[in-house]
Amino acid sequence: MSNNQNVMKMDFPLDPEEWHGAGKETLWVTPLGGNRYRVDNMPFLAKGVSLNDEVTGVRTKRGLQFSEIFKHRGHSTFRILVEETATPEEFQEQWLKLAALGCTCEDIDGDIPLFSVDVPPTVNVKKVIIILEDVSHMNIWEFEEGHCYQAEAANSK
């Protein structure tokens, strides 16, 4: 998250019928003018949005609510759910493969070992997906795509 003192919270709606059971995720955003905001942290559950994306929002009695994506800024987001049988050492050994490519992650405070993985625009997302899949087959983690910018950009050409 940036050190900007103008950061605020924005609620992103979620489907409570999905595995997490949550109805919303709150992300930090920085106002850019008008109703536009920059996402300042990695989403854990919201789909279709990544770090640094520009989004629009609406102020309501419940606070700032997400409206739509204004512009993707090239980052991709994946989620890793660590298997109960995996040791911290096994996880760390595999995570280092992603870190060596330039990925970063945040973990969620809570009962489930959930990590949000940021893939910067300079990182080859295909290599990231190969590692995520290989480690998933090793039963160390499960993963899901939150938003894959590079795949989206390739499909639009």
PDB file of C-alpha atoms in Angstrom:
ATOM      1  CA  MET A   1       0.000   0.000   0.000  1.00  0.00           C
ATOM      2  CA  SER A   2       1.221   3.512  -0.729  1.00  0.00           C
ATOM      3  CA  ASN A   3       2.129   5.976   2.018  1.00  0.00           C
ATOM      4  CA  ASN A   4      -0.366   8.475   0.610  1.00  0.00           C
ATOM      5  CA  GLN A   5      -2.436   9.951   3.423  1.00  0.00           C
ATOM      6  CA  ASN A   6      -5.437  10.253   1.097  1.00  0.00           C
ATOM      7  CA  VAL A   7      -6.019   6.492   0.956  1.00  0.00           C
ATOM      8  CA  MET A   8      -9.513   5.290   1.662  1.00  0.00           C
ATOM      9  CA  LYS A   9     -11.421   2.034   1.784  1.00  0.00           C
ATOM     10  CA  MET A  10     -13.592   0.760  -1.066  1.00  0.00           C
ATOM     11  CA  ASP A  11     -15.946  -2.203  -0.835  1.00  0.00           C
ATOM     12  CA  PHE A  12     -15.901  -4.728  -3.687  1.00  0.00           C
ATOM     13  CA  PRO A  13     -18.963  -7.030  -3.828  1.00  0.00           C
ATOM     14  CA  LEU A  14     -18.410 -10.785  -3.613  1.00  0.00           C
ATOM     15  CA  ASP A  15     -20.674 -13.775  -4.075  1.00  0.00           C
ATOM     16  CA  PRO A  16     -21.298 -15.175  -0.566  1.00  0.00           C
ATOM     17  CA  GLU A  17     -22.155 -18.526  -2.170  1.00  0.00           C
ATOM     18  CA  GLU A  18     -18.483 -19.022  -3.127  1.00  0.00           C
ATOM     19  CA  TRP A  19     -16.042 -20.979  -0.914  1.00  0.00           C
ATOM     20  CA  HIS A  20     -15.097 -17.948   1.210  1.00  0.00           C
ATOM     21  CA  GLY A  21     -18.697 -17.087   2.191  1.00  0.00           C
ATOM     22  CA  ALA A  22     -17.949 -13.330   2.224  1.00  0.00           C
ATOM     23  CA  GLY A  23     -20.280 -10.701   0.763  1.00  0.00           C
ATOM     24  CA  LYS A  24     -17.585  -8.084   0.193  1.00  0.00           C
ATOM     25  CA  GLU A  25     -13.865  -7.376   0.283  1.00  0.00           C
ATOM     26  CA  THR A  26     -12.558  -3.991   1.339  1.00  0.00           C
ATOM     27  CA  LEU A  27      -9.491  -2.696  -0.498  1.00  0.00           C
ATOM     28  CA  TRP A  28      -7.383   0.421  -0.004  1.00  0.00           C
ATOM     29  CA  VAL A  29      -7.665   2.934  -2.835  1.00  0.00           C
ATOM     30  CA  THR A  30      -6.213   6.362  -3.608  1.00  0.00           C
ATOM     31  CA  PRO A  31      -8.450   9.028  -5.175  1.00  0.00           C
ATOM     32  CA  LEU A  32      -7.344  10.077  -8.672  1.00  0.00           C
ATOM     33  CA  GLY A  33     -10.027  12.684  -9.281  1.00  0.00           C
ATOM     34  CA  GLY A  34     -13.702  12.519 -10.054  1.00  0.00           C
ATOM     35  CA  ASN A  35     -14.971   9.070  -9.222  1.00  0.00           C
ATOM     36  CA  ARG A  36     -11.682   7.301 -10.178  1.00  0.00           C
ATOM     37  CA  TYR A  37      -9.395   5.501  -7.722  1.00  0.00           C
ATOM     38  CA  ARG A  38      -6.174   3.444  -7.836  1.00  0.00           C
ATOM     39  CA  VAL A  39      -6.197   0.071  -6.039  1.00  0.00           C
ATOM     40  CA  ASP A  40      -3.374   0.149  -3.479  1.00  0.00           C
ATOM     41  CA  ASN A  41      -3.329  -3.402  -2.162  1.00  0.00           C
ATOM     42  CA  MET A  42      -3.588  -6.932  -3.500  1.00  0.00           C
ATOM     43  CA  PRO A  43      -7.107  -8.331  -3.534  1.00  0.00           C
ATOM     44  CA  PHE A  44      -7.595 -11.617  -1.724  1.00  0.00           C
ATOM     45  CA  LEU A  45     -11.068 -12.472  -2.937  1.00  0.00           C
ATOM     46  CA  ALA A  46     -12.312  -9.878  -5.452  1.00  0.00           C
ATOM     47  CA  LYS A  47     -12.060 -11.097  -9.027  1.00  0.00           C
ATOM     48  CA  GLY A  48     -11.193  -9.109 -12.122  1.00  0.00           C
ATOM     49  CA  VAL A  49      -9.099  -6.504 -10.314  1.00  0.00           C
ATOM     50  CA  SER A  50      -5.409  -6.254  -9.428  1.00  0.00           C
ATOM     51  CA  LEU A  51      -2.936  -3.977  -7.692  1.00  0.00           C
ATOM     52  CA  ASN A  52      -2.634  -0.495  -9.292  1.00  0.00           C
ATOM     53  CA  ASP A  53      -5.767  -0.888 -11.440  1.00  0.00           C
ATOM     54  CA  GLU A  54      -7.902   2.215 -11.844  1.00  0.00           C
ATOM     55  CA  VAL A  55     -11.503   1.713 -10.763  1.00  0.00           C
ATOM     56  CA  THR A  56     -14.574   3.869 -10.359  1.00  0.00           C
ATOM     57  CA  GLY A  57     -16.579   4.100  -7.185  1.00  0.00           C
ATOM     58  CA  VAL A  58     -19.737   5.605  -5.733  1.00  0.00           C
ATOM     59  CA  ARG A  59     -20.139   7.059  -2.259  1.00  0.00           C
ATOM     60  CA  THR A  60     -23.138   5.682  -0.370  1.00  0.00           C
ATOM     61  CA  LYS A  61     -24.306   5.662   3.237  1.00  0.00           C
ATOM     62  CA  ARG A  62     -22.324   2.420   3.617  1.00  0.00           C
ATOM     63  CA  GLY A  63     -19.120   4.032   2.332  1.00  0.00           C
ATOM     64  CA  LEU A  64     -17.292   3.923  -0.969  1.00  0.00           C
ATOM     65  CA  GLN A  65     -18.605   1.170  -3.261  1.00  0.00           C
ATOM     66  CA  PHE A  66     -16.851  -0.260  -6.324  1.00  0.00           C
ATOM     67  CA  SER A  67     -18.584   0.476  -9.653  1.00  0.00           C
ATOM     68  CA  GLU A  68     -16.342  -0.802 -12.436  1.00  0.00           C
ATOM     69  CA  ILE A  69     -12.819  -1.205 -13.754  1.00  0.00           C
ATOM     70  CA  PHE A  70     -11.692   1.994 -15.468  1.00  0.00           C
ATOM     71  CA  LYS A  71      -8.265   0.765 -16.615  1.00  0.00           C
ATOM     72  CA  HIS A  72      -6.113  -2.273 -15.902  1.00  0.00           C
ATOM     73  CA  ARG A  73      -2.477  -1.374 -15.230  1.00  0.00           C
ATOM     74  CA  GLY A  74      -0.839  -4.671 -16.172  1.00  0.00           C
ATOM     75  CA  HIS A  75      -0.718  -6.567 -12.867  1.00  0.00           C
ATOM     76  CA  SER A  76      -2.221 -10.037 -12.454  1.00  0.00           C
ATOM     77  CA  THR A  77      -3.493 -11.607  -9.239  1.00  0.00           C
ATOM     78  CA  PHE A  78      -3.611 -15.231  -8.147  1.00  0.00           C
ATOM     79  CA  ARG A  79      -4.643 -16.764  -4.842  1.00  0.00           C
ATOM     80  CA  ILE A  80      -2.850 -19.606  -3.117  1.00  0.00           C
ATOM     81  CA  LEU A  81      -4.598 -21.728  -0.507  1.00  0.00           C
ATOM     82  CA  VAL A  82      -1.982 -23.831   1.277  1.00  0.00           C
ATOM     83  CA  GLU A  83      -2.912 -27.480   1.802  1.00  0.00           C
ATOM     84  CA  GLU A  84      -3.235 -28.564   5.440  1.00  0.00           C
ATOM     85  CA  THR A  85      -0.685 -31.337   4.875  1.00  0.00           C
ATOM     86  CA  ALA A  86       2.003 -28.986   3.515  1.00  0.00           C
ATOM     87  CA  THR A  87       4.810 -27.954   5.839  1.00  0.00           C
ATOM     88  CA  PRO A  88       5.997 -24.338   6.029  1.00  0.00           C
ATOM     89  CA  GLU A  89       9.321 -25.475   4.569  1.00  0.00           C
ATOM     90  CA  GLU A  90       7.615 -27.098   1.559  1.00  0.00           C
ATOM     91  CA  PHE A  91       5.592 -23.964   0.951  1.00  0.00           C
ATOM     92  CA  GLN A  92       8.624 -21.697   1.281  1.00  0.00           C
ATOM     93  CA  GLU A  93      10.714 -23.812  -1.104  1.00  0.00           C
ATOM     94  CA  GLN A  94       8.027 -23.581  -3.795  1.00  0.00           C
ATOM     95  CA  TRP A  95       7.179 -19.935  -3.117  1.00  0.00           C
ATOM     96  CA  LEU A  96      10.801 -18.971  -3.753  1.00  0.00           C
ATOM     97  CA  LYS A  97      10.337 -20.050  -7.392  1.00  0.00           C
ATOM     98  CA  LEU A  98       7.632 -17.385  -7.806  1.00  0.00           C
ATOM     99  CA  ALA A  99       9.597 -14.787  -5.855  1.00  0.00           C
ATOM    100  CA  ALA A 100      12.601 -15.381  -8.131  1.00  0.00           C
ATOM    101  CA  LEU A 101      10.421 -14.383 -11.093  1.00  0.00           C
ATOM    102  CA  GLY A 102       9.457 -11.115  -9.368  1.00  0.00           C
ATOM    103  CA  CYS A 103       6.138 -12.028  -7.761  1.00  0.00           C
ATOM    104  CA  THR A 104       5.202 -10.744  -4.312  1.00  0.00           C
ATOM    105  CA  CYS A 105       2.537 -11.931  -1.907  1.00  0.00           C
ATOM    106  CA  GLU A 106       0.533 -10.988   1.147  1.00  0.00           C
ATOM    107  CA  ASP A 107      -1.071 -13.416   3.545  1.00  0.00           C
ATOM    108  CA  ILE A 108      -4.435 -12.956   5.165  1.00  0.00           C
ATOM    109  CA  ASP A 109      -4.870 -12.842   8.912  1.00  0.00           C
ATOM    110  CA  GLY A 110      -7.244 -15.620   9.818  1.00  0.00           C
ATOM    111  CA  ASP A 111      -7.797 -19.309  10.131  1.00  0.00           C
ATOM    112  CA  ILE A 112      -7.075 -20.237   6.529  1.00  0.00           C
ATOM    113  CA  PRO A 113      -3.575 -20.130   5.010  1.00  0.00           C
ATOM    114  CA  LEU A 114      -4.455 -17.850   2.088  1.00  0.00           C
ATOM    115  CA  PHE A 115      -1.991 -15.788   0.064  1.00  0.00           C
ATOM    116  CA  SER A 116      -2.644 -13.159  -2.592  1.00  0.00           C
ATOM    117  CA  VAL A 117       0.047 -13.199  -5.277  1.00  0.00           C
ATOM    118  CA  ASP A 118       0.847 -10.116  -7.331  1.00  0.00           C
ATOM    119  CA  VAL A 119       2.385 -10.672 -10.750  1.00  0.00           C
ATOM    120  CA  PRO A 120       3.848  -7.370 -11.993  1.00  0.00           C
ATOM    121  CA  PRO A 121       3.594  -6.485 -15.703  1.00  0.00           C
ATOM    122  CA  THR A 122       7.303  -7.283 -16.163  1.00  0.00           C
ATOM    123  CA  VAL A 123       6.851 -10.937 -15.130  1.00  0.00           C
ATOM    124  CA  ASN A 124       5.910 -13.650 -17.636  1.00  0.00           C
ATOM    125  CA  VAL A 125       2.539 -14.826 -16.331  1.00  0.00           C
ATOM    126  CA  LYS A 126       2.770 -18.088 -18.307  1.00  0.00           C
ATOM    127  CA  LYS A 127       5.817 -19.097 -16.234  1.00  0.00           C
ATOM    128  CA  VAL A 128       3.921 -18.200 -13.058  1.00  0.00           C
ATOM    129  CA  ILE A 129       0.955 -20.349 -14.049  1.00  0.00           C
ATOM    130  CA  ILE A 130       3.229 -23.313 -14.835  1.00  0.00           C
ATOM    131  CA  ILE A 131       4.758 -23.102 -11.341  1.00  0.00           C
ATOM    132  CA  LEU A 132       1.341 -22.675  -9.700  1.00  0.00           C
ATOM    133  CA  GLU A 133       0.025 -25.751 -11.530  1.00  0.00           C
ATOM    134  CA  ASP A 134       3.128 -27.877 -10.868  1.00  0.00           C
ATOM    135  CA  VAL A 135       3.027 -27.149  -7.131  1.00  0.00           C
ATOM    136  CA  SER A 136      -0.710 -27.759  -7.059  1.00  0.00           C
ATOM    137  CA  HIS A 137      -0.049 -31.261  -8.436  1.00  0.00           C
ATOM    138  CA  MET A 138       2.438 -31.744  -5.583  1.00  0.00           C
ATOM    139  CA  ASN A 139      -0.460 -31.134  -3.112  1.00  0.00           C
ATOM    140  CA  ILE A 140       1.299 -28.192  -1.472  1.00  0.00           C
ATOM    141  CA  TRP A 141      -1.293 -25.608  -2.498  1.00  0.00           C
ATOM    142  CA  GLU A 142      -4.388 -24.983  -4.535  1.00  0.00           C
ATOM    143  CA  PHE A 143      -4.619 -21.807  -6.557  1.00  0.00           C
ATOM    144  CA  GLU A 144      -7.141 -19.743  -8.434  1.00  0.00           C
ATOM    145  CA  GLU A 145      -6.958 -16.831 -10.803  1.00  0.00           C
ATOM    146  CA  GLY A 146      -8.228 -13.537  -9.479  1.00  0.00           C
ATOM    147  CA  HIS A 147      -7.317 -11.573 -12.580  1.00  0.00           C
ATOM    148  CA  CYS A 148      -4.863 -12.388 -15.361  1.00  0.00           C
ATOM    149  CA  TYR A 149      -4.022  -9.220 -17.246  1.00  0.00           C
ATOM    150  CA  GLN A 150      -1.553 -10.757 -19.680  1.00  0.00           C
ATOM    151  CA  ALA A 151      -4.054 -13.415 -20.785  1.00  0.00           C
ATOM    152  CA  GLU A 152      -6.713 -10.725 -21.146  1.00  0.00           C
ATOM    153  CA  ALA A 153      -4.384  -8.542 -23.243  1.00  0.00           C
ATOM    154  CA  ALA A 154      -3.430 -11.471 -25.482  1.00  0.00           C
ATOM    155  CA  ASN A 155      -7.104 -12.292 -26.108  1.00  0.00           C
ATOM    156  CA  SER A 156      -7.884  -8.702 -27.126  1.00  0.00           C
ATOM    157  CA  LYS A 157      -5.313  -8.654 -29.965  1.00  0.00           C
TER     158      LYS A 157
END
